[in-house]
Amino acid sequence: MRHAELVRALEAVEGPARPRADLEQVVTPPEVAAELLFAAERWDGLGGRSVLDLGAGTGRLAIGAALLGATPVVAVELDPELAERGRAAAARAGLEVEFVVGDVRAWDRAAEVVLMNPPFGAQRRGADRPFWDRALALASRSVHAFALADSRTFIAGRVVARGAQILETQPVAWRLPRTFPHHRRRAVMLPVDRWAVRTEDDP
Ligand code: SAH
């Protein structure tokens, strides 16, 4: 699948109708989501791989992975409204993605590849930490995820503690349009990294 084609398909997966600030419901911009998905494809070849999307929202990453041939794809999201929106988007695209309403902190079903755009911890410091702990524990092969540049030291420490290996830490151009009532400006650029982490010794 070409980049432009994937971006178009991801644009069709709408974000939340009324995003909740307390859960940091920020939808991944299509271009940025495509960048993560193609990185996962380059490192791991998603075809036939099991994928887990933690904090899946309306499922841009999960649905994108299914489009690139990943199977089975499981998407875990706390907010039932978003999970339902994701389910509908996957059905419209004719893709099989299992959306589960649940708390990532209690999730224990593993997968080869974990993808995530978790809460960044901008509202509640450290909100991304349990996500990284779960992702690193549950991925048998790799983790591909976004994080604020602030979290670099924390993430690198967790990766080392897990005996995993950082493949890439790549700054991305993340434009956040006004999303929550406390946002004053029309849009801001966020200092976000895309991470690729190898959790398996000999893939
Ligand atoms: N991955 C989506 C949404 C990212 S926003 C996308 O890329 O578009 C982060 C998501 O994590 C929100 O949808 C929020 O509701 C969800 N979330 C926050 N805390 C959670 C938790 N403890 N368990 C599961 N989902 C959670």
Short mmCIF file of N, CA and C in Angstrom, two decimals, residues 28-138:
data_model
loop_
_atom_site.label_atom_id
_atom_site.label_comp_id
_atom_site.label_asym_id
_atom_site.label_seq_id
_atom_site.Cartn_x
_atom_site.Cartn_y
_atom_site.Cartn_z
N THR A 28 -4.35 10.63 16.56
CA THR A 28 -3.06 10.75 15.84
C THR A 28 -3.31 11.34 14.45
N PRO A 29 -2.60 12.42 14.07
CA PRO A 29 -2.76 12.96 12.71
C PRO A 29 -2.45 11.85 11.68
N PRO A 30 -3.23 11.78 10.60
CA PRO A 30 -3.08 10.69 9.63
C PRO A 30 -1.66 10.50 9.11
N GLU A 31 -0.97 11.63 8.80
CA GLU A 31 0.41 11.54 8.27
C GLU A 31 1.34 10.87 9.28
N VAL A 32 1.14 11.25 10.54
CA VAL A 32 2.01 10.77 11.61
C VAL A 32 1.70 9.30 11.90
N ALA A 33 0.41 8.96 11.86
CA ALA A 33 0.01 7.56 12.07
C ALA A 33 0.60 6.69 10.96
N ALA A 34 0.56 7.20 9.73
CA ALA A 34 1.11 6.44 8.59
C ALA A 34 2.60 6.22 8.76
N GLU A 35 3.29 7.24 9.29
CA GLU A 35 4.73 7.12 9.52
C GLU A 35 5.03 5.97 10.49
N LEU A 36 4.26 5.89 11.57
CA LEU A 36 4.47 4.82 12.56
C LEU A 36 4.15 3.45 11.95
N LEU A 37 3.07 3.40 11.17
CA LEU A 37 2.66 2.11 10.60
C LEU A 37 3.68 1.62 9.57
N PHE A 38 4.22 2.53 8.76
CA PHE A 38 5.23 2.10 7.79
C PHE A 38 6.54 1.73 8.47
N ALA A 39 6.84 2.39 9.60
CA ALA A 39 8.03 2.00 10.36
C ALA A 39 7.84 0.57 10.90
N ALA A 40 6.67 0.29 11.43
CA ALA A 40 6.39 -1.06 11.93
C ALA A 40 6.49 -2.07 10.79
N GLU A 41 6.00 -1.67 9.63
CA GLU A 41 6.07 -2.53 8.45
C GLU A 41 7.53 -2.80 8.05
N ARG A 42 8.34 -1.75 8.07
CA ARG A 42 9.76 -1.89 7.72
C ARG A 42 10.50 -2.80 8.70
N TRP A 43 10.29 -2.60 9.98
CA TRP A 43 11.03 -3.36 10.99
C TRP A 43 10.47 -4.77 11.15
N ASP A 44 9.19 -4.92 11.01
CA ASP A 44 8.54 -6.17 11.43
C ASP A 44 7.77 -6.89 10.33
N GLY A 45 7.43 -6.21 9.24
CA GLY A 45 6.58 -6.83 8.23
C GLY A 45 5.26 -7.22 8.89
N LEU A 46 4.25 -6.37 8.81
CA LEU A 46 3.04 -6.57 9.63
C LEU A 46 2.16 -7.73 9.15
N GLY A 47 2.31 -8.14 7.91
CA GLY A 47 1.45 -9.19 7.34
C GLY A 47 1.43 -10.43 8.23
N GLY A 48 0.24 -10.82 8.70
CA GLY A 48 0.08 -12.02 9.50
C GLY A 48 0.56 -11.90 10.94
N ARG A 49 1.00 -10.74 11.35
CA ARG A 49 1.47 -10.57 12.74
C ARG A 49 0.31 -10.19 13.66
N SER A 50 0.38 -10.66 14.90
CA SER A 50 -0.61 -10.23 15.89
C SER A 50 -0.21 -8.85 16.41
N VAL A 51 -1.22 -7.97 16.50
CA VAL A 51 -0.98 -6.58 16.89
C VAL A 51 -1.94 -6.20 18.00
N LEU A 52 -1.41 -5.43 18.95
CA LEU A 52 -2.19 -4.91 20.06
C LEU A 52 -2.04 -3.39 20.04
N ASP A 53 -3.17 -2.66 20.08
CA ASP A 53 -3.15 -1.20 20.13
C ASP A 53 -3.65 -0.78 21.50
N LEU A 54 -2.78 -0.17 22.30
CA LEU A 54 -3.13 0.20 23.68
C LEU A 54 -3.59 1.65 23.75
N GLY A 55 -4.79 1.88 24.27
CA GLY A 55 -5.37 3.22 24.27
C GLY A 55 -5.74 3.58 22.85
N ALA A 56 -6.53 2.71 22.24
CA ALA A 56 -6.73 2.73 20.78
C ALA A 56 -7.62 3.87 20.30
N GLY A 57 -8.38 4.50 21.21
CA GLY A 57 -9.28 5.56 20.77
C GLY A 57 -10.25 5.03 19.73
N THR A 58 -10.37 5.75 18.60
CA THR A 58 -11.25 5.31 17.53
C THR A 58 -10.50 4.40 16.55
N GLY A 59 -9.28 4.04 16.87
CA GLY A 59 -8.62 2.93 16.19
C GLY A 59 -7.77 3.24 14.97
N ARG A 60 -7.30 4.49 14.86
CA ARG A 60 -6.48 4.79 13.66
C ARG A 60 -5.31 3.83 13.50
N LEU A 61 -4.59 3.56 14.60
CA LEU A 61 -3.41 2.70 14.48
C LEU A 61 -3.82 1.25 14.24
N ALA A 62 -4.83 0.79 14.98
CA ALA A 62 -5.27 -0.61 14.85
C ALA A 62 -5.81 -0.87 13.45
N ILE A 63 -6.63 0.04 12.96
CA ILE A 63 -7.23 -0.13 11.63
C ILE A 63 -6.14 -0.04 10.56
N GLY A 64 -5.20 0.87 10.75
CA GLY A 64 -4.07 0.97 9.82
C GLY A 64 -3.27 -0.32 9.78
N ALA A 65 -3.05 -0.93 10.95
CA ALA A 65 -2.30 -2.19 11.00
C ALA A 65 -3.05 -3.29 10.24
N ALA A 66 -4.37 -3.33 10.43
CA ALA A 66 -5.18 -4.33 9.71
C ALA A 66 -5.10 -4.09 8.20
N LEU A 67 -5.08 -2.82 7.80
CA LEU A 67 -4.96 -2.49 6.37
C LEU A 67 -3.64 -3.02 5.80
N LEU A 68 -2.60 -3.04 6.65
CA LEU A 68 -1.30 -3.54 6.18
C LEU A 68 -1.17 -5.05 6.38
N GLY A 69 -2.27 -5.70 6.73
CA GLY A 69 -2.28 -7.16 6.74
C GLY A 69 -2.08 -7.82 8.10
N ALA A 70 -1.97 -7.02 9.16
CA ALA A 70 -1.79 -7.61 10.50
C ALA A 70 -3.05 -8.39 10.88
N THR A 71 -2.85 -9.50 11.58
CA THR A 71 -3.96 -10.29 12.08
C THR A 71 -3.48 -11.29 13.12
N PRO A 72 -4.20 -11.47 14.24
CA PRO A 72 -5.37 -10.70 14.68
C PRO A 72 -4.94 -9.33 15.22
N VAL A 73 -5.86 -8.38 15.14
CA VAL A 73 -5.59 -7.04 15.68
C VAL A 73 -6.58 -6.77 16.82
N VAL A 74 -6.03 -6.45 17.99
CA VAL A 74 -6.86 -6.16 19.17
C VAL A 74 -6.62 -4.72 19.59
N ALA A 75 -7.70 -3.99 19.83
CA ALA A 75 -7.63 -2.58 20.20
C ALA A 75 -8.27 -2.40 21.58
N VAL A 76 -7.51 -1.91 22.55
CA VAL A 76 -8.02 -1.75 23.91
C VAL A 76 -8.25 -0.27 24.19
N GLU A 77 -9.46 0.07 24.62
CA GLU A 77 -9.81 1.48 24.86
C GLU A 77 -10.78 1.56 26.04
N LEU A 78 -10.51 2.53 26.92
CA LEU A 78 -11.31 2.70 28.13
C LEU A 78 -12.69 3.28 27.85
N ASP A 79 -12.79 4.14 26.86
CA ASP A 79 -14.02 4.89 26.62
C ASP A 79 -14.90 4.13 25.61
N PRO A 80 -16.06 3.62 26.09
CA PRO A 80 -16.90 2.78 25.22
C PRO A 80 -17.37 3.49 23.95
N GLU A 81 -17.58 4.82 24.05
CA GLU A 81 -18.02 5.57 22.86
C GLU A 81 -16.98 5.51 21.74
N LEU A 82 -15.71 5.65 22.14
CA LEU A 82 -14.64 5.64 21.13
C LEU A 82 -14.47 4.24 20.55
N ALA A 83 -14.55 3.23 21.41
CA ALA A 83 -14.42 1.85 20.93
C ALA A 83 -15.53 1.56 19.92
N GLU A 84 -16.72 2.06 20.19
CA GLU A 84 -17.85 1.82 19.28
C GLU A 84 -17.62 2.52 17.94
N ARG A 85 -17.09 3.74 18.00
CA ARG A 85 -16.77 4.48 16.78
C ARG A 85 -15.71 3.72 15.96
N GLY A 86 -14.74 3.15 16.66
CA GLY A 86 -13.69 2.39 15.99
C GLY A 86 -14.25 1.12 15.35
N ARG A 87 -15.13 0.46 16.08
CA ARG A 87 -15.77 -0.76 15.56
C ARG A 87 -16.50 -0.45 14.25
N ALA A 88 -17.23 0.66 14.25
CA ALA A 88 -18.00 1.05 13.06
C ALA A 88 -17.04 1.37 11.90
N ALA A 89 -15.95 2.06 12.20
CA ALA A 89 -14.99 2.42 11.14
C ALA A 89 -14.35 1.18 10.54
N ALA A 90 -14.02 0.21 11.39
CA ALA A 90 -13.41 -1.03 10.89
C ALA A 90 -14.41 -1.79 10.02
N ALA A 91 -15.65 -1.83 10.48
CA ALA A 91 -16.69 -2.54 9.71
C ALA A 91 -16.88 -1.88 8.35
N ARG A 92 -16.92 -0.54 8.33
CA ARG A 92 -17.07 0.19 7.05
C ARG A 92 -15.94 -0.14 6.10
N ALA A 93 -14.74 -0.32 6.66
CA ALA A 93 -13.57 -0.61 5.81
C ALA A 93 -13.46 -2.11 5.50
N GLY A 94 -14.37 -2.92 6.06
CA GLY A 94 -14.35 -4.36 5.81
C GLY A 94 -13.16 -5.05 6.47
N LEU A 95 -12.72 -4.51 7.62
CA LEU A 95 -11.54 -5.05 8.28
C LEU A 95 -11.91 -5.70 9.61
N GLU A 96 -11.12 -6.70 9.99
CA GLU A 96 -11.39 -7.36 11.25
C GLU A 96 -10.46 -6.81 12.33
N VAL A 97 -11.05 -6.06 13.26
CA VAL A 97 -10.31 -5.53 14.42
C VAL A 97 -11.20 -5.75 15.63
N GLU A 98 -10.64 -6.38 16.66
CA GLU A 98 -11.42 -6.62 17.88
C GLU A 98 -11.23 -5.43 18.83
N PHE A 99 -12.27 -4.62 18.99
CA PHE A 99 -12.22 -3.50 19.94
C PHE A 99 -12.71 -4.00 21.29
N VAL A 100 -11.89 -3.84 22.31
CA VAL A 100 -12.26 -4.26 23.65
C VAL A 100 -12.31 -3.02 24.54
N VAL A 101 -13.42 -2.87 25.29
CA VAL A 101 -13.49 -1.78 26.26
C VAL A 101 -12.81 -2.27 27.53
N GLY A 102 -11.69 -1.64 27.86
CA GLY A 102 -10.96 -2.11 29.04
C GLY A 102 -9.87 -1.14 29.43
N ASP A 103 -9.27 -1.40 30.59
CA ASP A 103 -8.21 -0.57 31.13
C ASP A 103 -6.86 -1.20 30.80
N VAL A 104 -6.04 -0.44 30.11
CA VAL A 104 -4.71 -0.93 29.70
C VAL A 104 -3.92 -1.43 30.91
N ARG A 105 -4.10 -0.76 32.06
CA ARG A 105 -3.31 -1.11 33.25
C ARG A 105 -3.58 -2.53 33.73
N ALA A 106 -4.74 -3.09 33.32
CA ALA A 106 -5.08 -4.45 33.75
C ALA A 106 -5.04 -5.44 32.58
N TRP A 107 -4.52 -5.00 31.43
CA TRP A 107 -4.54 -5.84 30.24
C TRP A 107 -3.38 -6.83 30.25
N ASP A 108 -3.64 -8.11 29.96
CA ASP A 108 -2.53 -9.08 30.03
C ASP A 108 -2.46 -10.03 28.84
N ARG A 109 -3.18 -9.73 27.75
CA ARG A 109 -3.05 -10.56 26.55
C ARG A 109 -1.92 -10.02 25.68
N ALA A 110 -0.92 -10.85 25.42
CA ALA A 110 0.26 -10.41 24.67
C ALA A 110 -0.01 -10.38 23.16
N ALA A 111 0.93 -9.81 22.41
CA ALA A 111 0.90 -9.83 20.95
C ALA A 111 2.34 -9.70 20.46
N GLU A 112 2.56 -10.00 19.19
CA GLU A 112 3.93 -9.83 18.67
C GLU A 112 4.33 -8.35 18.66
N VAL A 113 3.42 -7.52 18.15
CA VAL A 113 3.73 -6.10 17.97
C VAL A 113 2.72 -5.27 18.75
N VAL A 114 3.21 -4.34 19.57
CA VAL A 114 2.33 -3.40 20.25
C VAL A 114 2.50 -2.03 19.62
N LEU A 115 1.37 -1.41 19.26
CA LEU A 115 1.36 -0.04 18.73
C LEU A 115 0.64 0.82 19.74
N MET A 116 1.07 2.04 19.93
CA MET A 116 0.27 2.92 20.79
C MET A 116 0.58 4.40 20.63
N ASN A 117 -0.50 5.17 20.75
CA ASN A 117 -0.42 6.60 20.99
C ASN A 117 -1.12 6.81 22.32
N PRO A 118 -0.39 6.63 23.42
CA PRO A 118 -1.04 6.70 24.73
C PRO A 118 -1.25 8.15 25.16
N PRO A 119 -1.97 8.38 26.29
CA PRO A 119 -1.99 9.73 26.85
C PRO A 119 -0.54 10.15 27.06
N PHE A 120 -0.22 11.41 26.75
CA PHE A 120 1.17 11.86 26.80
C PHE A 120 1.60 12.27 28.21
N GLY A 121 0.64 12.39 29.12
CA GLY A 121 0.99 12.85 30.46
C GLY A 121 1.04 14.37 30.55
N ALA A 122 0.40 15.06 29.59
CA ALA A 122 0.36 16.52 29.62
C ALA A 122 -0.67 17.00 30.64
N GLN A 123 -1.74 16.23 30.84
CA GLN A 123 -2.77 16.58 31.83
C GLN A 123 -2.38 16.08 33.21
N ARG A 124 -1.92 14.84 33.24
CA ARG A 124 -1.54 14.21 34.50
C ARG A 124 -0.15 13.63 34.28
N ARG A 125 0.83 14.24 34.93
CA ARG A 125 2.22 13.81 34.74
C ARG A 125 2.36 12.32 34.97
N GLY A 126 3.04 11.64 34.05
CA GLY A 126 3.28 10.21 34.24
C GLY A 126 2.16 9.32 33.73
N ALA A 127 1.12 9.93 33.10
CA ALA A 127 -0.01 9.11 32.61
C ALA A 127 0.46 8.10 31.56
N ASP A 128 1.58 8.40 30.89
CA ASP A 128 2.04 7.46 29.84
C ASP A 128 2.80 6.27 30.42
N ARG A 129 3.19 6.37 31.69
CA ARG A 129 4.09 5.34 32.23
C ARG A 129 3.51 3.94 32.31
N PRO A 130 2.29 3.78 32.85
CA PRO A 130 1.74 2.40 32.86
C PRO A 130 1.58 1.83 31.46
N PHE A 131 1.35 2.69 30.48
CA PHE A 131 1.24 2.21 29.10
C PHE A 131 2.56 1.61 28.62
N TRP A 132 3.67 2.31 28.92
CA TRP A 132 4.98 1.79 28.51
C TRP A 132 5.30 0.51 29.24
N ASP A 133 4.95 0.45 30.51
CA ASP A 133 5.21 -0.79 31.27
C ASP A 133 4.45 -1.97 30.66
N ARG A 134 3.18 -1.76 30.36
CA ARG A 134 2.37 -2.83 29.77
C ARG A 134 2.90 -3.18 28.37
N ALA A 135 3.17 -2.17 27.56
CA ALA A 135 3.62 -2.41 26.18
C ALA A 135 4.89 -3.25 26.17
N LEU A 136 5.86 -2.87 27.00
CA LEU A 136 7.14 -3.58 27.01
C LEU A 136 6.98 -5.00 27.55
N ALA A 137 6.02 -5.18 28.46
CA ALA A 137 5.80 -6.52 29.02
C ALA A 137 5.06 -7.43 28.03
N LEU A 138 4.18 -6.83 27.22
CA LEU A 138 3.26 -7.66 26.40
C LEU A 138 3.73 -7.89 24.97
#
